[in-house]
């Protein structure tokens, strides 16, 4: 009997910063869940958003963790530059490119979550497991 | 990282050694300056392992050091100091500076006495500061920069601010490096970084950034305090902020480049966030140029914030303004005591093994602390040593220290940068709510202006170590001396 499905992401404690563990049955789903985890930490989720942003990052088969860090940093850039609240997203893969489509709206008020400076390579891991993929990434707060 | 906690050997009451071999690839030992209690905390949160990891960096000399406020960071420990020999393959690691490049602290004194001048109007003052000082995440700086203005800030730092009428001439010499790192290369800062910062100059930011109205509670070393213009009961402002989105983006951009270069050069490190490249390589030079530009932005940012602080004081106390006690300082005697960064890599010269060597000194959550007669000190501080500004946690004491000559050979002229976190943000919020914390602080007579009170508990005093113990450990280790202790009376947070 397979066990219960693991949660799509969980937030990890760190003395100074904050971590995220994300899972997904495919790399695309993993990346999507990781972005939602980031958005939860920042407190930037919203119900509606008409703007759409396409984010592209290069995927190196031997180093998929770097693509995850790049993708999360792209989202942090969007949040910071546009003061964006995120309404929806999808992630697709075409060969060596990961594409995220993000629906968002601007909000002049700061979100009620923790501001993140960047996703880091500290203790970065992205591994294949029996249920799909599992990744851990830490952010600088 | 290994599964067994690394436990250093005691050298003396304030220093501990991590022997070479503790983790594979260590080139030098680790040395942690701490009391036993602080050391136990560092072992517990595994920051000591990170000190050992840093000791593997190519070209590192003497030791991988950690200051008494050490805690777990990302790659480098917070409180970490590492110097590499530039002429002998020594590396620079963007992770050894971090994302908030040149984050630092500035102390502004005044001629006002807290009891006699400020206490009765404290609520009005803190509310005015809260209104005038842009804070929180994202946009909203005091100055919007066009492309030419951005290039000028990145190149000229505080000098740019002075050129557009912000501050007075004497301000520049009271900042580390005279407020500008001449090695800045704005052309190595990406358009994306410049875009993020175009509307952020003169903004406090969020997280652990703050400004506090403080009162000088205790003068510990009267001669040095007098040189700095500090007196008992004096009202001061302490400011903690950094390079905002620009610094974050510079680190993000260049870390990827350095990471790729390190792989090309076959440089292996135990934690990928320690990715590094020899200082002589082009990737390193470009990072150092961009880092210096970000440092100039951080200094100009603190300068623009200082302007808003001075204006706030003028607005509240303008009618009863006192003349400056000395010289021709700005109104209300609001001179800068000093401005110094605690996240930076700098090329400095030290005598090692009987010859002067050019070193790249990384300070990640550590403060430069030059001793007396160092040629880079402003003339007024030449005899006492460099002022070091140590913020406590919100609600606890802060300190003014001075650097020692002894620190040059003990820690490459470095000392602590603050109290150091002891508790994660999640745990801190579970102890009490932000609203409860505000009530508690106000009950102690501390006025609070927080744009997001719900998040305030993340930075509560109980989430940090005892700053008094940290600065006493620095003094015990010979890294710096205590000059004055200040207590918060008003807190403004992003």
Coordinates of C-alpha atoms in Angstrom, one line a residue:
Chain A
X1 CA 0.0 0.0 0.0
X2 CA 1.5 3.4 -0.9
X3 CA 1.6 5.8 2.0
X4 CA -0.2 9.1 2.1
X5 CA 1.0 11.6 -0.5
X6 CA 3.7 13.9 0.8
X7 CA 2.7 17.6 1.1
X8 CA 3.7 19.7 -1.9
X9 CA 6.0 21.9 0.2
X10 CA 7.0 22.5 3.8
X11 CA 8.8 25.5 5.3
X12 CA 12.0 24.7 7.2
X13 CA 13.4 26.5 10.2
X14 CA 16.8 28.1 10.2
X15 CA 18.4 30.3 12.9
X16 CA 18.8 33.3 10.7
X17 CA 17.1 32.5 7.4
X18 CA 14.4 30.2 6.1
X19 CA 14.3 27.0 4.1
X20 CA 11.8 25.2 1.9
X21 CA 11.4 21.5 1.0
X22 CA 9.3 20.9 -2.1
X23 CA 8.2 17.7 -3.8
X24 CA 6.5 16.9 -7.1
X25 CA 5.8 13.9 -9.3
X26 CA 7.7 15.6 -12.1
X27 CA 10.3 18.3 -12.2
X28 CA 7.7 20.7 -13.5
X29 CA 5.4 20.0 -10.6
X30 CA 8.3 20.2 -8.1
X31 CA 9.2 23.7 -9.5
X32 CA 5.6 24.8 -9.3
X33 CA 5.3 23.7 -5.7
X34 CA 8.5 25.3 -4.8
X35 CA 7.3 28.6 -6.2
X36 CA 4.1 28.3 -4.2
X37 CA 6.2 27.6 -1.1
X38 CA 8.2 30.8 -1.7
X39 CA 5.0 32.8 -2.2
X40 CA 3.6 31.4 1.1
X41 CA 6.8 32.5 2.9
X42 CA 6.5 36.0 1.4
X43 CA 2.8 36.2 1.9
X44 CA 2.2 37.3 -1.7
X45 CA -0.7 35.1 -2.8
X46 CA -3.8 36.6 -4.2
X47 CA -7.0 35.5 -5.9
X48 CA -6.9 37.6 -9.0
X49 CA -4.3 38.8 -11.4
X50 CA -4.5 39.9 -15.0
X51 CA -0.8 40.4 -15.7
X52 CA 1.2 37.5 -17.0
X53 CA 5.0 37.1 -16.8
X54 CA 6.9 34.4 -18.7
X55 CA 10.0 33.3 -16.9
X56 CA 12.6 31.2 -18.6
X57 CA 15.6 29.4 -17.0
X58 CA 18.0 27.0 -18.5
X59 CA 17.9 23.4 -17.2
X60 CA 21.2 21.4 -17.0
X61 CA 20.3 17.7 -16.6
X62 CA 23.4 17.3 -14.4
X63 CA 22.5 20.3 -12.2
X64 CA 18.7 20.7 -11.9
X65 CA 19.1 22.3 -8.5
X66 CA 20.7 25.3 -10.1
X67 CA 17.6 25.7 -12.4
X68 CA 15.4 25.7 -9.2
X69 CA 17.6 28.4 -7.6
X70 CA 17.5 30.5 -10.8
X71 CA 13.7 30.1 -11.1
X72 CA 13.1 31.1 -7.5
X73 CA 15.4 34.1 -7.9
X74 CA 13.4 35.1 -11.0
X75 CA 10.2 35.1 -8.9
X76 CA 11.9 37.1 -6.1
X77 CA 12.9 39.6 -8.7
X78 CA 9.3 39.9 -10.0
X79 CA 8.0 40.3 -6.4
X80 CA 10.5 43.0 -5.6
X81 CA 10.4 45.0 -8.8
X82 CA 6.6 44.9 -9.4
X83 CA 5.5 44.5 -5.8
X84 CA 3.6 41.6 -7.3
X85 CA 1.0 39.4 -5.7
X86 CA 0.7 36.0 -7.4
X87 CA -2.7 34.6 -8.5
X88 CA -1.7 31.6 -10.5
X89 CA 1.2 29.8 -12.2
X90 CA 2.1 26.9 -14.4
X91 CA 5.5 25.4 -15.2
X92 CA 6.4 23.6 -18.4
X93 CA 9.6 22.1 -19.7
X94 CA 10.8 22.0 -23.3
X95 CA 14.1 20.2 -23.6
X96 CA 16.6 22.2 -21.6
X97 CA 14.4 25.2 -20.8
X98 CA 12.0 25.6 -17.9
X99 CA 9.2 28.0 -18.5
X100 CA 7.0 29.4 -15.8
X101 CA 3.9 31.4 -16.6
X102 CA 2.9 33.6 -13.6
X103 CA -0.3 35.5 -13.3
X104 CA 0.0 38.5 -11.0
X105 CA -1.2 41.9 -10.0
X106 CA 0.7 44.8 -8.4
X107 CA 0.0 45.8 -4.8
X108 CA 1.5 48.9 -3.3
X109 CA 1.1 47.6 0.3
X110 CA 3.9 45.3 1.5
X111 CA 2.8 41.6 1.9
X112 CA 2.4 40.3 5.5
X113 CA 5.1 37.7 5.1
X114 CA 8.9 37.5 5.4
X115 CA 10.9 39.4 2.9
X116 CA 13.4 37.2 1.0
X117 CA 16.6 38.5 -0.5
X118 CA 17.5 35.5 -2.6
X119 CA 17.5 31.7 -3.0
X120 CA 20.9 30.3 -2.1
X121 CA 23.0 27.3 -3.0
X122 CA 23.5 26.5 0.7
X123 CA 22.6 22.8 1.3
X124 CA 20.8 22.8 -2.0
X125 CA 19.5 19.4 -3.0
X126 CA 17.2 18.0 -5.7
X127 CA 16.8 14.3 -5.9
X128 CA 14.8 11.7 -7.6
X129 CA 12.7 9.6 -5.2
X130 CA 10.1 6.9 -5.7
X131 CA 7.2 9.4 -5.7
X132 CA 9.0 11.8 -8.1
X133 CA 11.4 14.6 -7.1
X134 CA 12.3 16.2 -3.8
X135 CA 14.2 19.4 -3.3
X136 CA 15.5 21.5 -0.4
X137 CA 16.6 25.1 -0.8
X138 CA 17.4 27.9 1.7
X139 CA 16.7 31.6 1.3
X140 CA 18.5 34.6 2.7
X141 CA 16.2 36.7 4.7
Chain B
X1 CA 28.3 18.3 6.5
X2 CA 29.2 15.6 8.9
X3 CA 26.6 14.2 11.3
X4 CA 28.7 14.6 14.4
X5 CA 28.7 18.1 15.9
X6 CA 32.1 19.8 15.7
X7 CA 33.4 20.8 19.2
X8 CA 36.4 23.1 19.2
X9 CA 39.3 23.0 21.6
X10 CA 39.6 25.8 24.2
X11 CA 42.6 28.1 23.7
X12 CA 41.8 30.6 26.5
X13 CA 38.7 32.2 28.2
X14 CA 37.6 33.9 24.9
X15 CA 39.1 31.8 22.1
X16 CA 38.6 28.3 20.7
X17 CA 40.4 26.3 18.0
X18 CA 39.0 24.0 15.4
X19 CA 42.0 21.9 14.3
X20 CA 42.9 21.3 10.6
X21 CA 41.4 18.0 9.6
X22 CA 38.1 18.5 11.4
X23 CA 36.4 18.6 8.0
X24 CA 38.2 17.4 4.9
X25 CA 40.2 19.9 2.9
X26 CA 40.8 22.5 5.7
X27 CA 44.0 24.5 4.9
X28 CA 44.1 26.5 8.2
X29 CA 42.5 26.0 11.6
X30 CA 39.3 27.7 12.7
X31 CA 39.3 30.1 15.5
X32 CA 36.1 31.1 17.3
X33 CA 36.1 34.0 19.8
X34 CA 33.4 33.3 22.4
X35 CA 32.6 32.6 26.0
X36 CA 31.7 29.1 26.8
X37 CA 28.0 29.9 26.8
X38 CA 28.2 31.5 23.3
X39 CA 30.4 28.6 22.1
X40 CA 27.8 26.1 23.2
X41 CA 25.2 27.9 21.2
X42 CA 27.4 27.9 18.1
X43 CA 28.1 24.2 18.4
X44 CA 24.4 23.5 18.9
X45 CA 23.3 25.3 15.7
X46 CA 26.2 23.9 13.8
X47 CA 27.7 27.2 12.9
X48 CA 31.1 25.9 14.0
X49 CA 31.0 23.4 11.1
X50 CA 30.6 26.4 8.8
X51 CA 33.8 28.0 10.3
X52 CA 35.6 24.7 9.4
X53 CA 34.1 24.7 5.9
X54 CA 35.4 28.3 5.2
X55 CA 38.9 27.0 6.2
X56 CA 39.0 25.1 3.0
X57 CA 39.0 28.2 0.7
X58 CA 42.0 28.4 -1.5
X59 CA 44.6 30.9 -0.4
X60 CA 43.1 31.4 3.1
X61 CA 45.7 32.5 5.6
X62 CA 46.1 32.2 9.4
X63 CA 42.7 30.9 10.3
X64 CA 39.0 30.9 9.5
X65 CA 37.7 33.2 12.2
X66 CA 34.3 33.7 13.9
X67 CA 33.2 36.5 16.1
X68 CA 31.3 36.0 19.4
X69 CA 27.9 36.7 17.7
X70 CA 28.4 33.6 15.4
X71 CA 25.4 31.8 14.3
X72 CA 24.4 29.5 11.4
X73 CA 24.4 31.3 8.0
X74 CA 24.2 30.1 4.4
X75 CA 27.7 28.9 3.5
X76 CA 29.8 31.3 5.6
X77 CA 28.7 31.5 9.3
X78 CA 27.3 34.8 10.3
X79 CA 30.1 36.4 12.2
X80 CA 32.7 34.8 9.9
X81 CA 36.0 36.4 8.8
X82 CA 38.3 34.9 6.2
X83 CA 41.4 36.5 4.6
X84 CA 43.0 35.1 1.4
X85 CA 46.3 36.0 0.0
X86 CA 45.7 37.8 -3.3
X87 CA 49.2 37.2 -4.6
X88 CA 49.1 33.5 -3.8
X89 CA 46.0 32.2 -5.4
X90 CA 43.7 33.6 -2.7
X91 CA 40.0 33.7 -3.7
X92 CA 37.0 35.9 -3.3
X93 CA 33.7 34.3 -2.5
X94 CA 30.5 36.3 -3.1
X95 CA 28.8 34.1 -0.4
X96 CA 31.4 35.5 2.1
X97 CA 29.8 38.9 1.6
X98 CA 26.3 37.8 1.2
X99 CA 23.3 39.2 -0.5
X100 CA 22.9 42.4 1.5
X101 CA 26.2 43.9 0.3
X102 CA 27.6 46.5 2.7
X103 CA 24.7 46.2 5.0
X104 CA 25.9 48.3 7.9
X105 CA 25.2 50.6 10.8
X106 CA 25.4 54.3 11.3
X107 CA 25.2 56.3 14.6
X108 CA 24.0 59.9 14.5
X109 CA 24.4 61.9 17.7
X110 CA 22.6 65.0 18.7
X111 CA 22.9 67.9 21.1
X112 CA 19.6 67.0 22.6
X113 CA 19.2 65.3 26.0
X114 CA 16.7 62.6 26.2
X115 CA 15.2 63.5 29.5
X116 CA 15.2 67.3 29.1
X117 CA 14.4 67.6 25.3
X118 CA 13.1 64.4 23.8
X119 CA 11.0 62.4 26.3
X120 CA 8.0 64.7 26.3
X121 CA 7.8 64.7 22.5
X122 CA 9.0 61.1 21.9
X123 CA 5.7 59.8 20.5
X124 CA 5.6 62.8 18.1
X125 CA 9.2 62.2 17.1
X126 CA 8.8 58.5 16.4
X127 CA 5.6 59.1 14.4
X128 CA 7.4 61.7 12.4
X129 CA 10.3 59.4 11.7
X130 CA 7.7 56.7 10.7
X131 CA 6.1 59.1 8.3
X132 CA 9.3 60.5 6.7
X133 CA 11.5 57.4 6.5
X134 CA 10.4 55.1 3.6
X135 CA 10.5 51.5 4.8
X136 CA 9.2 48.0 4.1
X137 CA 9.7 45.8 1.1
X138 CA 9.9 46.9 -2.6
X139 CA 9.6 50.4 -3.9
X140 CA 9.4 53.7 -2.1
X141 CA 12.8 55.3 -1.6
X142 CA 13.2 59.0 -0.9
X143 CA 14.9 59.5 -4.3
X144 CA 14.0 58.2 -7.7
X145 CA 17.1 57.7 -9.8
X146 CA 17.4 58.0 -13.6
X147 CA 20.1 56.1 -15.4
X148 CA 22.7 58.9 -15.0
X149 CA 21.8 59.3 -11.3
X150 CA 22.2 55.6 -10.7
X151 CA 25.6 55.4 -12.3
X152 CA 26.7 58.4 -10.2
X153 CA 25.4 56.7 -6.9
X154 CA 27.2 53.5 -7.8
X155 CA 30.4 55.3 -8.6
X156 CA 30.4 58.0 -5.9
X157 CA 28.4 56.7 -3.0
X158 CA 28.0 59.3 -0.2
X159 CA 29.8 61.9 -2.5
X160 CA 26.8 61.6 -4.9
X161 CA 24.4 62.4 -2.0
X162 CA 26.5 65.4 -1.1
X163 CA 26.5 66.6 -4.7
X164 CA 22.7 66.8 -4.7
X165 CA 22.5 68.6 -1.4
X166 CA 22.0 65.7 1.0
X167 CA 24.1 66.1 4.1
X168 CA 27.1 68.2 5.0
X169 CA 30.7 67.9 3.9
X170 CA 32.0 66.5 7.2
X171 CA 29.6 63.5 6.8
X172 CA 31.8 61.8 4.2
X173 CA 34.9 61.5 6.4
X174 CA 32.8 59.9 9.1
X175 CA 32.0 57.0 6.9
X176 CA 34.2 54.0 6.2
X177 CA 36.4 54.8 3.2
X178 CA 35.2 58.4 3.2
X179 CA 31.8 57.1 2.0
X180 CA 33.0 55.8 -1.4
X181 CA 34.9 52.8 -2.6
X182 CA 36.9 54.0 -5.5
X183 CA 37.2 50.5 -7.0
X184 CA 33.5 50.5 -7.9
X185 CA 32.6 49.4 -11.5
X186 CA 29.0 50.4 -12.2
X187 CA 29.4 48.7 -15.6
X188 CA 29.6 45.3 -13.9
X189 CA 26.2 45.9 -12.2
X190 CA 23.4 44.4 -14.3
X191 CA 20.6 46.5 -15.7
X192 CA 18.3 44.3 -13.7
X193 CA 20.0 45.2 -10.4
X194 CA 19.8 48.9 -11.4
X195 CA 16.2 48.5 -12.3
X196 CA 15.4 47.0 -8.8
X197 CA 17.1 49.9 -7.1
X198 CA 15.9 52.8 -9.2
X199 CA 13.2 53.7 -6.6
X200 CA 14.8 52.3 -3.5
X201 CA 17.5 54.9 -2.6
X202 CA 16.7 56.3 0.8
X203 CA 14.6 53.4 2.0
X204 CA 15.1 51.3 5.2
X205 CA 13.9 47.9 3.9
X206 CA 12.4 45.2 6.1
X207 CA 13.6 42.2 8.1
X208 CA 16.2 43.1 10.7
X209 CA 16.7 46.6 9.4
X210 CA 15.6 49.4 11.7
X211 CA 16.2 52.8 13.0
X212 CA 16.1 53.5 16.7
X213 CA 16.1 56.7 18.8
X214 CA 18.4 55.8 21.6
X215 CA 19.7 57.4 24.8
X216 CA 23.3 57.2 26.0
X217 CA 22.9 55.2 29.2
X218 CA 26.5 54.6 30.2
X219 CA 29.9 56.0 29.2
X220 CA 32.4 53.2 29.7
X221 CA 35.5 54.9 28.2
X222 CA 35.2 58.6 28.8
X223 CA 38.1 59.8 26.7
X224 CA 37.0 58.0 23.6
X225 CA 33.4 58.9 24.1
X226 CA 34.4 62.6 24.3
X227 CA 36.2 62.4 21.0
X228 CA 33.1 60.8 19.5
X229 CA 30.9 63.6 21.0
X230 CA 29.0 61.2 23.2
X231 CA 27.7 62.2 26.7
X232 CA 25.4 60.6 29.3
X233 CA 21.7 61.1 28.6
X234 CA 22.3 62.2 25.0
X235 CA 19.7 61.4 22.4
X236 CA 21.1 59.6 19.3
X237 CA 19.8 57.7 16.3
X238 CA 21.1 54.3 15.2
X239 CA 20.4 53.2 11.7
X240 CA 20.7 49.7 10.2
X241 CA 20.2 49.2 6.5
X242 CA 21.9 48.0 3.4
X243 CA 22.0 47.9 -0.4
X244 CA 18.4 46.8 -0.9
X245 CA 17.4 45.0 -4.0
X246 CA 20.5 46.2 -5.9
X247 CA 22.9 44.3 -3.6
X248 CA 20.7 41.2 -3.6
X249 CA 20.8 41.2 -7.4
X250 CA 24.5 41.8 -7.6
X251 CA 25.2 38.8 -5.4
X252 CA 22.7 36.6 -7.3
X253 CA 24.1 37.5 -10.7
X254 CA 27.8 37.2 -9.8
X255 CA 27.4 34.1 -7.7
X256 CA 26.2 32.2 -10.8
X257 CA 29.2 33.5 -12.7
X258 CA 31.7 32.6 -10.0
X259 CA 30.0 29.2 -9.4
X260 CA 30.6 28.4 -13.1
X261 CA 34.2 29.7 -13.0
X262 CA 34.9 27.6 -9.9
X263 CA 33.7 24.5 -11.7
X264 CA 35.8 25.3 -14.8
X265 CA 38.9 25.8 -12.5
X266 CA 38.2 22.7 -10.5
X267 CA 37.8 24.5 -7.2
X268 CA 35.8 22.3 -4.8
X269 CA 34.1 23.6 -1.7
X270 CA 32.1 21.8 0.9
X271 CA 29.1 24.0 0.5
X272 CA 28.2 25.4 -2.9
X273 CA 27.3 28.8 -1.5
X274 CA 31.1 29.1 -0.8
X275 CA 31.7 29.1 -4.5
X276 CA 34.9 31.2 -5.1
X277 CA 37.4 32.2 -7.7
X278 CA 41.0 33.5 -7.4
X279 CA 41.0 37.3 -7.0
X280 CA 43.3 37.6 -10.0
X281 CA 40.7 36.0 -12.3
X282 CA 38.4 38.2 -14.4
X283 CA 35.2 36.9 -12.8
X284 CA 36.6 37.9 -9.4
X285 CA 37.6 41.4 -10.5
X286 CA 34.2 41.9 -12.0
X287 CA 32.5 40.8 -8.8
X288 CA 34.6 43.0 -6.7
X289 CA 33.9 46.0 -8.9
X290 CA 30.1 45.3 -8.7
X291 CA 30.3 44.7 -5.0
X292 CA 32.1 48.0 -4.5
X293 CA 29.4 49.7 -6.5
X294 CA 26.7 48.1 -4.4
X295 CA 28.6 49.2 -1.3
X296 CA 28.5 52.8 -2.6
X297 CA 24.7 52.4 -3.0
X298 CA 24.4 51.1 0.5
X299 CA 26.3 54.1 1.9
X300 CA 24.3 56.6 -0.2
X301 CA 21.2 54.8 1.0
X302 CA 22.1 55.3 4.7
X303 CA 23.0 58.9 3.8
X304 CA 19.6 59.6 2.3
X305 CA 18.0 58.0 5.3
X306 CA 20.1 60.2 7.6
X307 CA 18.7 63.2 5.7
X308 CA 15.1 62.1 6.5
X309 CA 16.1 61.6 10.1
X310 CA 17.6 65.0 10.4
X311 CA 14.5 66.5 8.8
X312 CA 12.3 64.7 11.2
X313 CA 14.2 66.1 14.2
X314 CA 14.1 69.5 12.7
X315 CA 10.3 69.2 12.2
X316 CA 9.8 68.2 15.8
X317 CA 12.5 70.2 17.6
X318 CA 13.2 73.0 15.1
X319 CA 11.6 75.7 17.2
X320 CA 13.8 74.8 20.1
X321 CA 16.9 73.9 18.2
X322 CA 20.2 74.2 20.1
X323 CA 23.3 75.4 18.4
X324 CA 25.9 72.6 17.8
X325 CA 28.2 72.1 20.7
X326 CA 31.3 71.9 18.6
X327 CA 32.3 73.3 15.2
X328 CA 29.8 73.8 12.4
X329 CA 27.9 70.5 12.4
X330 CA 24.3 70.2 11.1
X331 CA 21.3 71.5 13.0
X332 CA 20.7 70.1 16.5
X333 CA 24.3 68.9 16.4
X334 CA 23.2 65.8 14.4
X335 CA 26.6 64.7 13.3
X336 CA 27.5 61.2 12.2
X337 CA 29.6 59.4 14.8
X338 CA 30.5 56.7 12.2
X339 CA 29.1 54.6 9.4
X340 CA 30.6 51.1 9.0
X341 CA 29.5 48.0 7.0
X342 CA 29.4 44.4 8.3
X343 CA 29.0 42.5 5.0
X344 CA 31.9 43.2 2.7
X345 CA 35.1 41.9 1.2
X346 CA 38.0 44.4 1.1
X347 CA 41.6 44.3 -0.1
X348 CA 43.7 45.2 2.9
X349 CA 47.4 44.9 3.8
X350 CA 48.7 43.0 6.9
X351 CA 52.1 41.9 8.0
X352 CA 52.3 38.1 8.1
X353 CA 55.5 36.1 8.6
X354 CA 57.6 39.2 8.5
X355 CA 56.3 40.7 5.2
X356 CA 53.4 42.8 4.2
X357 CA 50.8 40.8 2.3
X358 CA 47.8 41.9 0.3
X359 CA 44.7 40.1 1.5
X360 CA 41.1 39.9 0.5
X361 CA 39.3 40.1 3.9
X362 CA 35.8 38.8 3.9
X363 CA 33.6 39.9 6.7
X364 CA 30.2 38.3 6.8
X365 CA 28.3 39.7 9.7
X366 CA 31.5 41.1 11.2
X367 CA 32.7 44.6 11.5
X368 CA 36.1 46.1 10.5
X369 CA 37.7 47.5 13.6
X370 CA 41.0 49.3 12.9
X371 CA 43.1 50.2 15.9
X372 CA 44.6 53.6 16.8
X373 CA 46.9 55.3 14.3
X374 CA 45.7 53.3 11.3
X375 CA 46.2 55.4 8.3
X376 CA 42.7 54.9 6.9
X377 CA 41.0 56.4 10.0
X378 CA 39.6 59.9 9.9
X379 CA 42.0 62.3 11.7
X380 CA 39.6 62.8 14.6
X381 CA 39.7 59.1 15.4
X382 CA 43.4 58.5 14.7
X383 CA 44.3 58.4 18.4
X384 CA 41.4 56.3 19.7
X385 CA 40.8 53.8 17.0
X386 CA 37.9 53.2 14.7
X387 CA 34.4 53.5 16.1
X388 CA 32.4 50.3 15.8
X389 CA 28.6 50.5 16.1
X390 CA 26.9 47.4 17.5
X391 CA 23.1 47.3 17.4
X392 CA 21.4 45.2 20.1
X393 CA 18.1 43.6 19.4
X394 CA 15.0 45.7 19.5
X395 CA 14.4 46.6 23.2
X396 CA 17.9 45.8 24.4
X397 CA 21.1 47.9 24.7
X398 CA 23.4 48.8 21.8
X399 CA 27.1 49.6 22.1
X400 CA 29.7 51.9 20.7
X401 CA 33.1 50.2 20.6
X402 CA 36.6 51.1 19.3
X403 CA 39.0 48.9 17.4
X404 CA 42.3 47.8 18.9
X405 CA 45.8 47.4 17.4
X406 CA 45.8 43.9 18.8
X407 CA 42.9 42.9 16.5
X408 CA 45.1 43.4 13.4
X409 CA 47.0 40.2 14.3
X410 CA 44.1 38.4 16.0
X411 CA 41.2 38.7 13.6
X412 CA 42.4 40.9 10.6
X413 CA 41.0 43.9 12.5
X414 CA 37.5 42.5 12.8
X415 CA 35.0 42.3 15.6
X416 CA 31.3 41.4 16.1
X417 CA 28.4 43.0 14.3
X418 CA 25.5 42.6 16.7
X419 CA 23.8 40.3 19.1
X420 CA 23.5 37.4 16.7
X421 CA 20.3 35.4 16.3
X422 CA 19.5 32.6 18.7
X423 CA 16.0 31.6 17.5
X424 CA 14.4 31.1 14.1
X425 CA 11.8 33.6 13.0
X426 CA 9.1 31.0 13.1
X427 CA 9.9 30.1 16.8
X428 CA 10.1 33.8 17.7
X429 CA 6.6 34.4 16.4
X430 CA 5.3 31.5 18.4
X431 CA 6.5 33.0 21.7
X432 CA 4.3 36.1 21.3
X433 CA 2.5 38.1 18.7
X434 CA 3.8 41.3 17.2
X435 CA 0.9 43.2 18.8
X436 CA 1.8 41.8 22.3
X437 CA 5.4 42.7 21.7
X438 CA 4.5 46.3 20.8
X439 CA 2.4 46.5 24.0
X440 CA 5.4 45.1 26.0
X441 CA 7.9 47.6 24.5
X442 CA 5.5 50.5 25.0
X443 CA 5.0 49.4 28.6
X444 CA 8.8 49.9 29.0
X445 CA 8.5 53.5 27.6
X446 CA 9.7 52.6 24.1
X447 CA 7.7 54.2 21.3
X448 CA 7.2 51.9 18.3
X449 CA 6.4 52.6 14.6
X450 CA 6.1 49.4 12.7
X451 CA 4.6 49.2 9.2
X452 CA 3.8 45.5 9.7
X453 CA 3.3 44.9 13.4
X454 CA 2.5 41.2 12.7
X455 CA 6.1 40.6 11.7
X456 CA 7.6 42.5 14.6
X457 CA 8.0 39.4 16.8
X458 CA 10.4 37.9 14.3
X459 CA 12.9 40.5 15.6
X460 CA 12.0 40.3 19.3
X461 CA 14.8 40.7 21.8
X462 CA 14.4 37.1 23.0
X463 CA 15.2 35.9 19.4
X464 CA 18.7 37.2 19.8
X465 CA 21.7 36.4 22.1
X466 CA 22.7 38.8 24.9
X467 CA 24.5 41.6 23.1
X468 CA 26.3 42.6 26.3
X469 CA 27.8 39.2 26.6
X470 CA 28.9 39.4 22.9
X471 CA 30.7 42.8 23.3
X472 CA 32.3 41.7 26.6
X473 CA 33.6 38.6 24.8
X474 CA 35.0 40.8 22.0
X475 CA 36.7 43.0 24.7
X476 CA 38.0 39.9 26.5
X477 CA 39.5 38.6 23.3
X478 CA 41.2 41.9 22.6
X479 CA 39.2 42.6 19.4
X480 CA 37.6 45.9 20.5
X481 CA 36.9 47.9 23.6
X482 CA 33.6 49.2 24.9
X483 CA 33.1 53.0 24.9
X484 CA 29.4 53.6 25.5
X485 CA 26.1 51.8 26.0
X486 CA 22.9 53.1 24.6
X487 CA 19.3 52.1 25.2
X488 CA 16.4 52.3 22.8
X489 CA 13.6 54.7 23.4
X490 CA 11.9 54.7 20.0
X491 CA 11.9 52.0 17.3
X492 CA 11.0 52.4 13.6
X493 CA 10.7 49.2 11.6
X494 CA 9.9 48.3 8.0

